[in-house]
Amino acid sequence: MRPFPPSPPSDYIWLRVSKRRAKLGLLLCLSATLLLAAFRRPLLTAVGDRLQVRTPCKTADVIVVLAGDPGDRVRHAVGLYRKGVAPKLLMSGGPTGGTSWAEIMRRQAIGLGVPERDIWIQDRSTSTTEDARLSLPVLEAHGVKSICLVTSCYHSRRAARTFRGILPEGCALAVEPEIPAWWRERPWWQHDLGLLIVCTEYAKLAWGSLFAAEY
């Protein structure tokens, strides 16, 4: 059996679109492209800013520091400690390379002059959710009623949402994010690390919203 011949070009639906509609569609595409080019920087800046939460903390019972960077978060937390924001630091972070993030951060804080007696550790967590869940018994054991949470700026919204969902209702939470130098010096979309982090954070926020799960 011979195959049916292809439909003639006049039957193709895209060739039956009126010239007026085609011009309108082209104009809309061109306008959208020009708008995106003109407002690209403020739009992308807003995307990065949306990940950040800051609620200034004047006083708290403890500063909770989340693991995940070479030491900037600890330095920021120690700065808050020296200002009298809180009398204690809780380092939260699980196993890594034969030790734990919490222990590494504890040593960093001691090296910056914080007395060992003012440092608590939680060294079992492997995610933001576990940071909150596993820190809770430590906080409750010390009768903590207010927390100053320290993490990187791009992680602050997700971390704050996670902790608010796990902490008891009577426990106050403030967020004092640390802003890495690389985030300040260049827009996040101009280097691979920024692109990776922002995309990952939005994916995790979306996953948490859709499936009530956090990482």
PDB file of N, CA and C in Angstrom, residues 122-166:
ATOM      1  N   GLN A 122      25.921  20.103  68.966  1.00  0.00           N
ATOM      2  CA  GLN A 122      24.991  19.077  68.488  1.00  0.00           C
ATOM      3  C   GLN A 122      25.666  18.517  67.247  1.00  0.00           C
ATOM      4  N   ASP A 123      26.160  17.284  67.322  1.00  0.00           N
ATOM      5  CA  ASP A 123      27.056  16.771  66.288  1.00  0.00           C
ATOM      6  C   ASP A 123      26.513  15.561  65.526  1.00  0.00           C
ATOM      7  N   ARG A 124      25.188  15.476  65.366  1.00  0.00           N
ATOM      8  CA  ARG A 124      24.621  14.321  64.666  1.00  0.00           C
ATOM      9  C   ARG A 124      23.849  14.678  63.405  1.00  0.00           C
ATOM     10  N   SER A 125      23.529  15.928  63.186  1.00  0.00           N
ATOM     11  CA  SER A 125      22.638  16.313  62.081  1.00  0.00           C
ATOM     12  C   SER A 125      23.330  16.241  60.726  1.00  0.00           C
ATOM     13  N   THR A 126      22.549  15.899  59.706  1.00  0.00           N
ATOM     14  CA  THR A 126      23.054  15.847  58.330  1.00  0.00           C
ATOM     15  C   THR A 126      22.179  16.655  57.380  1.00  0.00           C
ATOM     16  N   SER A 127      21.238  17.428  57.908  1.00  0.00           N
ATOM     17  CA  SER A 127      20.361  18.259  57.082  1.00  0.00           C
ATOM     18  C   SER A 127      19.843  19.405  57.931  1.00  0.00           C
ATOM     19  N   THR A 128      19.193  20.355  57.279  1.00  0.00           N
ATOM     20  CA  THR A 128      18.636  21.489  58.015  1.00  0.00           C
ATOM     21  C   THR A 128      17.534  21.031  58.966  1.00  0.00           C
ATOM     22  N   THR A 129      16.716  20.099  58.513  1.00  0.00           N
ATOM     23  CA  THR A 129      15.667  19.577  59.383  1.00  0.00           C
ATOM     24  C   THR A 129      16.259  18.912  60.618  1.00  0.00           C
ATOM     25  N   GLU A 130      17.303  18.119  60.432  1.00  0.00           N
ATOM     26  CA  GLU A 130      17.950  17.468  61.576  1.00  0.00           C
ATOM     27  C   GLU A 130      18.647  18.491  62.468  1.00  0.00           C
ATOM     28  N   ASP A 131      19.149  19.571  61.878  1.00  0.00           N
ATOM     29  CA  ASP A 131      19.711  20.644  62.704  1.00  0.00           C
ATOM     30  C   ASP A 131      18.683  21.106  63.733  1.00  0.00           C
ATOM     31  N   ALA A 132      17.464  21.315  63.264  1.00  0.00           N
ATOM     32  CA  ALA A 132      16.412  21.797  64.160  1.00  0.00           C
ATOM     33  C   ALA A 132      15.962  20.703  65.127  1.00  0.00           C
ATOM     34  N   ARG A 133      15.690  19.519  64.616  1.00  0.00           N
ATOM     35  CA  ARG A 133      15.157  18.447  65.459  1.00  0.00           C
ATOM     36  C   ARG A 133      16.150  17.981  66.514  1.00  0.00           C
ATOM     37  N   LEU A 134      17.415  17.850  66.131  1.00  0.00           N
ATOM     38  CA  LEU A 134      18.406  17.346  67.066  1.00  0.00           C
ATOM     39  C   LEU A 134      18.929  18.427  68.007  1.00  0.00           C
ATOM     40  N   SER A 135      18.778  19.683  67.619  1.00  0.00           N
ATOM     41  CA  SER A 135      19.159  20.779  68.519  1.00  0.00           C
ATOM     42  C   SER A 135      18.101  21.006  69.594  1.00  0.00           C
ATOM     43  N   LEU A 136      16.864  20.638  69.291  1.00  0.00           N
ATOM     44  CA  LEU A 136      15.762  20.900  70.217  1.00  0.00           C
ATOM     45  C   LEU A 136      15.990  20.310  71.610  1.00  0.00           C
ATOM     46  N   PRO A 137      16.415  19.044  71.749  1.00  0.00           N
ATOM     47  CA  PRO A 137      16.656  18.515  73.107  1.00  0.00           C
ATOM     48  C   PRO A 137      17.735  19.287  73.862  1.00  0.00           C
ATOM     49  N   VAL A 138      18.765  19.741  73.151  1.00  0.00           N
ATOM     50  CA  VAL A 138      19.828  20.522  73.800  1.00  0.00           C
ATOM     51  C   VAL A 138      19.258  21.841  74.309  1.00  0.00           C
ATOM     52  N   LEU A 139      18.455  22.497  73.486  1.00  0.00           N
ATOM     53  CA  LEU A 139      17.851  23.775  73.860  1.00  0.00           C
ATOM     54  C   LEU A 139      16.897  23.596  75.041  1.00  0.00           C
ATOM     55  N   GLU A 140      16.089  22.539  74.992  1.00  0.00           N
ATOM     56  CA  GLU A 140      15.131  22.300  76.074  1.00  0.00           C
ATOM     57  C   GLU A 140      15.851  21.950  77.374  1.00  0.00           C
ATOM     58  N   ALA A 141      16.958  21.231  77.271  1.00  0.00           N
ATOM     59  CA  ALA A 141      17.703  20.854  78.482  1.00  0.00           C
ATOM     60  C   ALA A 141      18.269  22.068  79.206  1.00  0.00           C
ATOM     61  N   HIS A 142      18.515  23.132  78.460  1.00  0.00           N
ATOM     62  CA  HIS A 142      19.061  24.360  79.057  1.00  0.00           C
ATOM     63  C   HIS A 142      17.990  25.428  79.256  1.00  0.00           C
ATOM     64  N   GLY A 143      16.734  25.064  79.043  1.00  0.00           N
ATOM     65  CA  GLY A 143      15.640  25.995  79.271  1.00  0.00           C
ATOM     66  C   GLY A 143      15.639  27.196  78.341  1.00  0.00           C
ATOM     67  N   VAL A 144      16.099  27.015  77.111  1.00  0.00           N
ATOM     68  CA  VAL A 144      16.187  28.117  76.153  1.00  0.00           C
ATOM     69  C   VAL A 144      14.802  28.565  75.705  1.00  0.00           C
ATOM     70  N   LYS A 145      14.583  29.870  75.720  1.00  0.00           N
ATOM     71  CA  LYS A 145      13.308  30.447  75.302  1.00  0.00           C
ATOM     72  C   LYS A 145      13.441  31.388  74.108  1.00  0.00           C
ATOM     73  N   SER A 146      14.674  31.701  73.740  1.00  0.00           N
ATOM     74  CA  SER A 146      14.886  32.599  72.591  1.00  0.00           C
ATOM     75  C   SER A 146      16.185  32.232  71.889  1.00  0.00           C
ATOM     76  N   ILE A 147      16.147  32.278  70.563  1.00  0.00           N
ATOM     77  CA  ILE A 147      17.273  31.821  69.744  1.00  0.00           C
ATOM     78  C   ILE A 147      17.622  32.887  68.711  1.00  0.00           C
ATOM     79  N   CYS A 148      18.920  33.060  68.498  1.00  0.00           N
ATOM     80  CA  CYS A 148      19.419  33.843  67.373  1.00  0.00           C
ATOM     81  C   CYS A 148      20.065  32.858  66.404  1.00  0.00           C
ATOM     82  N   LEU A 149      19.490  32.699  65.239  1.00  0.00           N
ATOM     83  CA  LEU A 149      19.939  31.693  64.280  1.00  0.00           C
ATOM     84  C   LEU A 149      20.924  32.314  63.293  1.00  0.00           C
ATOM     85  N   VAL A 150      22.084  31.673  63.128  1.00  0.00           N
ATOM     86  CA  VAL A 150      23.109  32.151  62.202  1.00  0.00           C
ATOM     87  C   VAL A 150      23.370  31.100  61.135  1.00  0.00           C
ATOM     88  N   THR A 151      23.229  31.515  59.889  1.00  0.00           N
ATOM     89  CA  THR A 151      23.579  30.698  58.740  1.00  0.00           C
ATOM     90  C   THR A 151      23.927  31.647  57.606  1.00  0.00           C
ATOM     91  N   SER A 152      24.225  31.138  56.426  1.00  0.00           N
ATOM     92  CA  SER A 152      24.506  32.015  55.298  1.00  0.00           C
ATOM     93  C   SER A 152      23.223  32.645  54.781  1.00  0.00           C
ATOM     94  N   CYS A 153      23.335  33.827  54.175  1.00  0.00           N
ATOM     95  CA  CYS A 153      22.151  34.576  53.756  1.00  0.00           C
ATOM     96  C   CYS A 153      21.264  33.774  52.818  1.00  0.00           C
ATOM     97  N   TYR A 154      21.838  33.064  51.862  1.00  0.00           N
ATOM     98  CA  TYR A 154      21.051  32.325  50.878  1.00  0.00           C
ATOM     99  C   TYR A 154      20.314  31.133  51.488  1.00  0.00           C
ATOM    100  N   HIS A 155      20.728  30.711  52.671  1.00  0.00           N
ATOM    101  CA  HIS A 155      20.108  29.573  53.359  1.00  0.00           C
ATOM    102  C   HIS A 155      19.140  30.030  54.446  1.00  0.00           C
ATOM    103  N   SER A 156      19.072  31.335  54.695  1.00  0.00           N
ATOM    104  CA  SER A 156      18.367  31.838  55.878  1.00  0.00           C
ATOM    105  C   SER A 156      16.858  31.638  55.823  1.00  0.00           C
ATOM    106  N   ARG A 157      16.226  31.809  54.658  1.00  0.00           N
ATOM    107  CA  ARG A 157      14.765  31.636  54.597  1.00  0.00           C
ATOM    108  C   ARG A 157      14.375  30.193  54.882  1.00  0.00           C
ATOM    109  N   ARG A 158      15.063  29.263  54.246  1.00  0.00           N
ATOM    110  CA  ARG A 158      14.726  27.848  54.440  1.00  0.00           C
ATOM    111  C   ARG A 158      15.029  27.412  55.872  1.00  0.00           C
ATOM    112  N   ALA A 159      16.167  27.873  56.407  1.00  0.00           N
ATOM    113  CA  ALA A 159      16.520  27.509  57.778  1.00  0.00           C
ATOM    114  C   ALA A 159      15.511  28.070  58.772  1.00  0.00           C
ATOM    115  N   ALA A 160      15.109  29.324  58.576  1.00  0.00           N
ATOM    116  CA  ALA A 160      14.137  29.936  59.484  1.00  0.00           C
ATOM    117  C   ALA A 160      12.806  29.205  59.422  1.00  0.00           C
ATOM    118  N   ARG A 161      12.366  28.866  58.226  1.00  0.00           N
ATOM    119  CA  ARG A 161      11.093  28.150  58.080  1.00  0.00           C
ATOM    120  C   ARG A 161      11.155  26.780  58.759  1.00  0.00           C
ATOM    121  N   THR A 162      12.287  26.105  58.606  1.00  0.00           N
ATOM    122  CA  THR A 162      12.439  24.783  59.212  1.00  0.00           C
ATOM    123  C   THR A 162      12.427  24.864  60.734  1.00  0.00           C
ATOM    124  N   PHE A 163      13.194  25.788  61.295  1.00  0.00           N
ATOM    125  CA  PHE A 163      13.255  25.913  62.750  1.00  0.00           C
ATOM    126  C   PHE A 163      11.905  26.348  63.321  1.00  0.00           C
ATOM    127  N   ARG A 164      11.203  27.260  62.654  1.00  0.00           N
ATOM    128  CA  ARG A 164       9.899  27.706  63.164  1.00  0.00           C
ATOM    129  C   ARG A 164       8.895  26.554  63.181  1.00  0.00           C
ATOM    130  N   GLY A 165       9.062  25.618  62.245  1.00  0.00           N
ATOM    131  CA  GLY A 165       8.149  24.485  62.199  1.00  0.00           C
ATOM    132  C   GLY A 165       8.430  23.432  63.255  1.00  0.00           C
ATOM    133  N   ILE A 166       9.590  23.476  63.876  1.00  0.00           N
ATOM    134  CA  ILE A 166       9.988  22.445  64.838  1.00  0.00           C
ATOM    135  C   ILE A 166      10.092  22.978  66.261  1.00  0.00           C
TER     136      ILE A 166
END
